[in-house]
Coordinates of C-alpha atoms in Angstrom, one line a residue:
X1 CA 0.0 0.1 0.0
X2 CA 1.4 3.3 -1.0
X3 CA 2.3 5.9 1.5
X4 CA -0.3 8.7 1.5
X5 CA 0.9 11.9 -0.4
X6 CA 1.2 15.3 1.1
X7 CA 0.4 18.3 -1.2
X8 CA 1.8 21.8 -0.4
X9 CA 0.8 25.3 -1.8
X10 CA -1.5 25.6 -4.7
X11 CA -2.0 23.9 -8.0
X12 CA -0.3 26.8 -9.7
X13 CA 2.5 27.2 -7.1
X14 CA 3.0 24.0 -5.2
X15 CA 4.9 20.7 -4.6
X16 CA 4.1 17.0 -3.7
X17 CA 5.5 14.5 -1.4
X18 CA 5.1 10.7 -1.9
X19 CA 3.4 11.1 -5.4
X20 CA 2.0 8.0 -7.0
X21 CA 1.9 7.2 -10.8
X22 CA -1.5 6.5 -12.3
X23 CA -1.7 2.7 -13.7
X24 CA -0.2 2.2 -17.1
X25 CA -3.2 0.2 -18.2
X26 CA -6.8 -0.8 -17.2
X27 CA -9.5 -2.8 -18.5
X28 CA -11.2 0.4 -20.0
X29 CA -8.3 3.0 -19.9
X30 CA -4.9 3.9 -20.9
X31 CA -2.6 6.8 -20.8
X32 CA -2.2 9.3 -23.7
X33 CA 1.3 8.2 -24.3
X34 CA 3.5 5.2 -23.6
X35 CA 6.4 7.4 -23.4
X36 CA 5.1 10.0 -20.8
X37 CA 4.7 7.6 -17.9
X38 CA 8.4 6.7 -18.3
X39 CA 9.2 10.4 -18.4
X40 CA 7.5 10.8 -15.0
X41 CA 4.6 13.0 -16.3
X42 CA 1.7 10.9 -14.8
X43 CA 2.2 11.4 -10.9
X44 CA -0.6 12.4 -8.6
X45 CA -1.7 12.6 -5.1
X46 CA -2.5 9.2 -3.5
X47 CA -6.1 10.4 -2.9
X48 CA -6.5 11.6 -6.6
X49 CA -5.1 8.2 -7.8
X50 CA -7.6 6.3 -5.8
X51 CA -10.5 8.4 -7.1
X52 CA -9.5 8.1 -10.7
X53 CA -9.0 4.4 -10.6
X54 CA -12.3 4.0 -8.8
X55 CA -14.2 6.0 -11.3
X56 CA -12.7 3.9 -14.1
X57 CA -13.7 0.8 -12.3
X58 CA -17.3 2.0 -11.8
X59 CA -17.4 2.9 -15.6
X60 CA -16.7 -0.9 -16.4
X61 CA -20.4 -1.3 -15.5
X62 CA -22.0 2.2 -15.9
X63 CA -20.4 2.7 -19.5
X64 CA -19.5 -0.8 -20.8
X65 CA -17.5 -0.8 -24.1
X66 CA -16.3 2.8 -23.6
X67 CA -12.7 3.6 -24.0
X68 CA -11.0 6.2 -21.8
X69 CA -7.6 8.0 -22.0
X70 CA -6.1 10.0 -19.4
X71 CA -3.5 12.8 -20.2
X72 CA -0.8 14.8 -18.2
X73 CA -0.9 15.0 -14.4
X74 CA 2.5 16.2 -12.9
X75 CA 5.9 15.1 -11.5
X76 CA 6.3 12.9 -8.6
X77 CA 7.6 15.8 -6.5
X78 CA 5.3 18.3 -8.0
X79 CA 6.6 21.8 -9.0
X80 CA 6.7 23.6 -12.4
X81 CA 5.2 21.4 -15.0
X82 CA 5.7 22.9 -18.5
X83 CA 3.7 23.9 -20.6
X84 CA 1.0 23.8 -18.0
X85 CA 0.3 26.8 -15.6
X86 CA -1.0 24.4 -12.8
X87 CA -0.6 20.6 -12.3
X88 CA 2.0 21.5 -9.4
X89 CA 0.8 19.7 -6.4
X90 CA -0.6 16.4 -7.6
X91 CA -4.3 17.6 -7.7
X92 CA -4.7 18.2 -11.4
X93 CA -5.5 15.7 -14.0
X94 CA -6.2 16.0 -17.9
X95 CA -8.5 13.6 -19.4
X96 CA -8.6 13.1 -23.2
X97 CA -12.1 13.4 -24.6
X98 CA -13.8 10.0 -25.3
X99 CA -14.6 9.8 -28.9
X100 CA -16.7 7.9 -31.4
X101 CA -15.6 6.9 -34.8
X102 CA -17.6 7.1 -37.9
X103 CA -19.3 3.9 -37.1
X104 CA -20.3 5.0 -33.7
X105 CA -17.8 2.9 -31.9
X106 CA -16.0 4.2 -28.8
X107 CA -12.3 4.4 -29.7
X108 CA -9.2 6.1 -28.2
X109 CA -8.4 9.6 -29.2
X110 CA -5.5 9.2 -31.7
X111 CA -2.4 10.5 -29.9
X112 CA 1.2 10.6 -31.1
X113 CA 4.1 12.9 -31.8
X114 CA 2.4 14.4 -34.8
X115 CA -0.3 15.9 -32.8
X116 CA 1.7 16.5 -29.6
X117 CA 0.1 13.5 -28.0
X118 CA -3.4 14.6 -28.7
X119 CA -3.0 18.2 -27.4
X120 CA -2.7 19.7 -30.8
X121 CA -6.0 18.3 -32.1
X122 CA -8.6 20.9 -32.7
X123 CA -12.3 19.9 -32.7
X124 CA -14.9 22.1 -34.5
X125 CA -17.9 23.8 -33.0
X126 CA -19.8 20.5 -33.4
X127 CA -17.2 18.5 -31.5
X128 CA -15.8 16.7 -34.7
X129 CA -12.2 16.1 -35.8
X130 CA -11.6 14.2 -39.0
X131 CA -13.8 11.0 -38.5
X132 CA -14.1 11.4 -34.7
X133 CA -16.8 12.9 -32.6
X134 CA -16.7 13.9 -29.0
X135 CA -18.8 11.5 -26.8
X136 CA -20.4 14.1 -24.6
X137 CA -22.7 11.5 -22.9
X138 CA -19.6 9.4 -21.8
X139 CA -17.7 12.6 -20.6
X140 CA -20.7 13.5 -18.3
X141 CA -20.8 9.9 -17.0
X142 CA -17.2 10.1 -16.2
X143 CA -17.4 13.4 -14.3
X144 CA -20.4 12.0 -12.4
X145 CA -18.3 8.9 -11.3
X146 CA -15.4 11.2 -10.5
X147 CA -17.5 13.2 -8.2
X148 CA -19.1 10.1 -6.5
X149 CA -15.7 8.5 -6.0
X150 CA -14.2 11.7 -4.7
X151 CA -17.0 12.3 -2.1
X152 CA -16.7 8.8 -1.0
X153 CA -13.1 9.4 0.0
X154 CA -13.7 12.7 1.7
X155 CA -12.4 15.0 -1.1
X156 CA -14.1 16.5 -4.0
X157 CA -13.9 18.1 -7.5
X158 CA -12.7 21.6 -7.2
X159 CA -13.0 22.7 -10.8
X160 CA -13.4 21.4 -14.3
X161 CA -12.1 23.2 -17.4
X162 CA -13.7 22.3 -20.6
X163 CA -14.3 24.4 -23.7
X164 CA -17.2 26.7 -22.7
X165 CA -18.8 26.3 -26.1
X166 CA -19.3 22.5 -25.2
X167 CA -21.0 23.0 -21.9
X168 CA -24.4 23.2 -23.2
X169 CA -23.8 20.0 -24.9
X170 CA -22.7 18.4 -21.7
X171 CA -25.6 19.7 -19.7
X172 CA -28.1 18.1 -22.2
X173 CA -26.9 14.5 -21.4
X174 CA -28.3 12.3 -18.9
X175 CA -26.1 13.5 -16.2
X176 CA -26.3 17.1 -17.2
X177 CA -28.6 18.3 -14.5
X178 CA -26.5 16.7 -11.8
X179 CA -23.3 18.2 -13.2
X180 CA -24.8 21.7 -13.2
X181 CA -25.9 21.4 -9.6
X182 CA -22.8 19.6 -8.2
X183 CA -19.8 20.3 -10.2
X184 CA -18.0 23.6 -10.7
X185 CA -17.0 24.5 -14.3
X186 CA -14.9 27.3 -15.5
X187 CA -17.1 29.5 -17.4
X188 CA -14.6 31.8 -19.1
X189 CA -11.9 30.9 -21.7
X190 CA -8.8 29.3 -20.4
X191 CA -5.4 30.4 -21.5
X192 CA -5.4 27.5 -24.0
X193 CA -8.4 25.8 -25.5
X194 CA -9.7 22.7 -23.7
X195 CA -11.4 21.0 -26.5
X196 CA -9.5 17.8 -26.9
X197 CA -9.3 17.3 -23.1
X198 CA -11.1 18.3 -19.9
X199 CA -9.0 19.3 -16.9
X200 CA -10.0 18.4 -13.5
X201 CA -8.7 19.9 -10.3
X202 CA -9.4 17.9 -7.2
X203 CA -10.1 19.5 -3.8
X204 CA -7.7 18.2 -1.2
X205 CA -6.5 20.1 1.8
X206 CA -2.8 20.9 1.4
X207 CA -0.1 22.4 3.7
X208 CA 1.3 25.8 3.2
X209 CA 4.7 26.0 1.1

């Protein structure tokens, strides 16, 4: 069993002790890159790790056949994590958007060196990119189970950043009303567009720097 992490400071100015790496593979999820974990870019606070894994496990039943991909998180010891402005104390996780192919099948978002491991993908206003379409229903289900898993472990979701133009689509899903009432979304534009991923900050009490 991993030693519990301790976070310090804020997500934009902080550090982490006893960070733990997210799993390299699961039944319904994988990292955005096979290289990134080996470079140490997928560490989080132990409580965040447990929430992320528990949510994926719940989704095996709640969203069978759906494929999930997580993105960048942070360093084992936290601190500046370029090119991100946050991700410094183990409480921030990027999740790549679940997508459907032209036949309506859930497939991983194509990530690689050519598109900067998915971060350079640009979806249009309808949530389409090439032959891929954002699966808003599955995003909403994922956020719902992240919220449930976090509450069960005494923490919460602090903030979700997703392209504001897509929020209306998200709120039209089966979990939309719940998300509007229980999850805080950034309503303005972030410093970079969050269309190919949604950024989740978790609410964990940290010590001052």
